[in-house]
Amino acid sequence: MNWPGVASVGGAAGAASFLYYVCAAPSSQILGRALVRGPAAGARVALTFDDGPAQPYTLQILDILRHLKTPATFFVCGKNVERFPQIARRIRSEGHGLGNHTYSHPFLYFKGRAAMAREIDRTQQAIERVTGHRPTLFRPPYGGRWFGLFSVLAERGLRLVQWSTPSHDWKRRVGAADIVRTTLRKLHSGSVVLLHDGREPRRPDQVDARVTVEALPGIIEGARAAGFTFVPIEDFLA
Ligand SMILES: [Zn+2]
């Protein structure tokens, strides 16, 4: 008996889930090489914060990082850099990394090269104008990649950075204790930890990153107690 309809539905579903893996799975390397994690030996981990700068959360996070002498990388949106240039400058002047997280935080799926390049270039220009530093790291919104993205990045000398340890701080109704527990449970040698100092694409008055601020000291102190050392993410690219 022949079931062509069933076969093609199955084929389409298989193709869709493969495409989903290719473009959406943080660890997928099919469209291009991404840094997902650092070396599996050495107990080094790196903190990353996405979607800022945002007031007052980025400032509170910077205070904690300074107090606990911990390096981090901030993947910022160009429009937020334009809104809070003084916070972007402080990130840089306190020695943290600044990466490109697009201008307006769109899904890159189905976008053409020119549209992706506009989002990336506008952000490179905003960061460079405000801090004098031209980023070399890029993280796509939602971790989503699309065809053509990697050639746009290569032309601009940008490396794509994903993550291996999600904190789930973006989820609604999670408390600081949940974020600390989730992050520490998933921490491994070479962890790239994903946290958020902003909440894109929400309006500035809807941004609330209090739980991340509250969780941060517990993450840093818990990781150190378990023997991990925080390093700048550049250490994983060498
Ligand atoms: Zn984001």
XYZ file of C-alpha atoms and ligand atoms in Angstrom:
239
model
C 0.000 0.000 0.000
C 1.226 3.464 -0.887
C 0.786 6.484 1.370
C 2.343 9.372 -0.570
C 0.407 11.987 1.418
C 1.665 10.640 4.715
C 5.211 10.372 3.366
C 5.289 13.991 2.187
C 3.809 15.275 5.437
C 6.474 13.287 7.289
C 9.138 14.647 4.943
C 7.990 18.242 5.432
C 7.946 17.837 9.201
C 11.440 16.315 9.081
C 12.726 19.179 6.916
C 11.120 21.748 9.209
C 12.662 20.245 12.316
C 16.052 20.035 10.591
C 15.770 23.702 9.569
C 14.811 24.549 13.133
C 17.944 22.793 14.393
C 20.154 24.517 11.796
C 18.905 28.039 12.587
C 17.671 27.937 16.174
C 19.644 25.374 18.196
C 22.271 27.386 20.099
C 24.946 24.752 19.465
C 24.296 24.221 15.724
C 27.382 24.834 13.555
C 25.789 24.105 10.181
C 25.413 27.659 8.814
C 28.781 28.714 10.231
C 31.124 28.386 13.175
C 29.885 29.681 16.482
C 31.559 29.792 19.872
C 29.223 27.855 22.149
C 31.541 26.876 25.000
C 35.147 27.121 26.069
C 37.603 24.291 26.821
C 36.288 21.284 28.745
C 39.254 21.466 31.114
C 40.380 24.207 33.457
C 37.088 25.068 35.210
C 36.895 28.472 33.504
C 33.486 30.046 32.825
C 32.344 33.288 31.166
C 29.365 35.521 31.928
C 27.373 37.217 29.179
C 24.511 39.719 29.448
C 22.154 40.453 26.553
C 19.673 43.149 25.500
C 20.966 46.183 27.408
C 22.052 48.692 28.307
C 19.007 49.251 30.507
C 18.499 51.563 33.425
C 19.030 50.849 36.312
C 19.809 47.142 35.849
C 23.048 47.403 33.868
C 24.438 49.839 36.443
C 23.485 47.526 39.313
C 25.088 44.583 37.510
C 28.260 46.623 36.915
C 28.380 47.453 40.636
C 28.143 43.745 41.544
C 30.765 42.747 38.964
C 33.135 45.418 40.263
C 32.542 44.430 43.876
C 33.124 40.726 43.141
C 35.964 41.439 40.653
C 34.271 39.455 37.889
C 34.653 40.026 34.124
C 31.680 39.798 31.748
C 30.653 40.528 28.178
C 27.593 42.620 27.320
C 25.858 41.962 23.995
C 24.091 45.272 23.510
C 21.399 46.511 21.144
C 22.347 49.596 19.121
C 19.150 51.447 19.989
C 19.850 50.987 23.715
C 23.428 52.190 23.287
C 22.015 55.362 21.717
C 19.576 55.721 24.610
C 22.187 55.094 27.349
C 25.595 56.010 25.905
C 27.047 56.718 29.353
C 26.245 53.141 30.482
C 27.912 51.686 27.382
C 30.982 53.797 28.145
C 31.030 52.549 31.736
C 30.852 48.889 30.580
C 33.897 49.516 28.437
C 35.830 51.632 30.935
C 35.429 48.964 33.629
C 37.112 46.451 31.345
C 34.130 44.350 30.269
C 33.518 43.117 26.744
C 31.003 44.827 24.442
C 29.444 42.773 21.662
C 26.892 43.478 18.941
C 23.341 42.141 19.501
C 21.721 43.958 16.507
C 20.063 47.365 16.561
C 16.415 46.480 17.225
C 16.536 42.801 18.269
C 14.623 41.189 15.377
C 14.388 37.512 14.522
C 16.852 37.110 11.634
C 14.824 34.325 10.027
C 13.863 35.045 6.391
C 15.832 38.302 6.419
C 17.951 39.210 3.416
C 21.654 39.955 3.663
C 21.094 43.701 3.349
C 18.547 43.780 6.184
C 20.855 41.779 8.479
C 23.802 44.002 7.532
C 21.808 47.152 8.370
C 20.985 45.863 11.862
C 24.607 44.917 12.475
C 26.240 48.017 10.951
C 23.997 50.482 12.768
C 25.003 48.815 16.037
C 28.722 48.709 15.211
C 28.536 52.432 14.453
C 26.605 53.248 17.642
C 29.056 51.347 19.851
C 32.114 52.785 18.126
C 30.742 56.340 18.231
C 30.012 56.115 21.953
C 32.965 54.061 23.234
C 35.623 54.315 20.531
C 35.641 50.514 20.416
C 34.624 48.471 17.385
C 33.170 45.117 18.519
C 34.506 41.826 17.214
C 31.786 39.643 18.768
C 28.174 39.183 17.691
C 25.281 37.340 19.249
C 22.063 37.049 17.234
C 18.734 37.790 18.963
C 17.213 34.546 20.295
C 20.386 32.815 19.080
C 18.727 32.608 15.650
C 20.876 32.417 12.519
C 19.859 32.663 8.888
C 21.394 32.009 5.494
C 23.886 34.714 4.578
C 24.461 35.850 8.165
C 27.918 34.327 8.455
C 29.234 36.034 5.328
C 27.922 39.390 6.638
C 29.771 38.715 9.908
C 32.983 37.585 8.190
C 33.119 40.774 6.100
C 33.020 42.796 9.319
C 35.480 40.679 11.305
C 32.741 39.545 13.723
C 32.737 36.176 15.499
C 29.410 34.633 16.456
C 29.027 33.757 20.142
C 26.203 31.574 21.471
C 25.952 30.078 24.947
C 26.033 26.698 26.682
C 24.485 27.527 30.064
C 21.121 29.301 29.929
C 20.002 30.851 33.227
C 16.351 31.058 32.124
C 16.254 34.570 33.591
C 14.066 35.744 30.677
C 11.199 33.472 31.665
C 8.219 34.942 33.425
C 7.595 33.992 37.037
C 11.097 32.757 37.819
C 12.672 34.020 41.018
C 16.305 34.795 41.738
C 16.733 31.510 43.633
C 15.507 29.541 40.568
C 17.982 31.382 38.347
C 20.890 30.676 40.698
C 19.920 27.001 40.992
C 19.398 26.501 37.230
C 22.663 28.211 36.341
C 24.816 26.424 38.915
C 23.303 23.048 38.014
C 24.209 23.554 34.334
C 27.648 25.063 34.928
C 30.565 23.155 33.389
C 34.180 23.814 32.444
C 33.964 26.267 29.551
C 30.415 27.437 30.327
C 29.212 30.491 28.462
C 26.435 31.685 30.769
C 23.483 33.552 29.248
C 21.935 36.302 31.387
C 19.991 39.482 30.535
C 20.473 43.034 31.784
C 17.646 44.154 29.470
C 14.476 42.587 28.059
C 14.109 43.074 24.348
C 11.868 43.671 22.496
C 9.916 45.220 25.366
C 9.444 48.968 25.686
C 11.918 50.655 28.071
C 9.199 51.160 30.704
C 8.396 47.427 30.589
C 11.968 46.272 31.108
C 12.466 44.554 34.448
C 15.708 42.696 35.040
C 15.515 42.783 38.836
C 15.630 38.991 39.178
C 18.883 38.835 37.226
C 20.441 41.519 39.422
C 19.244 39.670 42.505
C 20.577 36.311 41.258
C 24.006 37.506 40.147
C 25.900 37.444 43.476
C 24.593 33.921 44.173
C 25.743 32.732 40.742
C 29.228 34.216 41.120
C 29.762 33.085 44.705
C 28.235 29.634 44.093
C 30.405 29.072 41.026
C 33.565 30.115 42.884
C 32.678 27.856 45.806
C 32.407 24.981 43.295
C 35.907 25.740 41.992
C 35.143 27.756 38.850
C 37.037 30.877 37.736
C 35.401 33.670 35.722
C 37.318 34.748 32.619
C 36.635 37.182 29.753
C 35.021 35.328 26.866
C 37.983 36.299 24.667
C 39.935 33.633 26.598
C 37.727 31.015 24.929
C 38.441 32.351 21.451
C 42.218 32.197 21.650
Zn 18.480 39.219 23.131
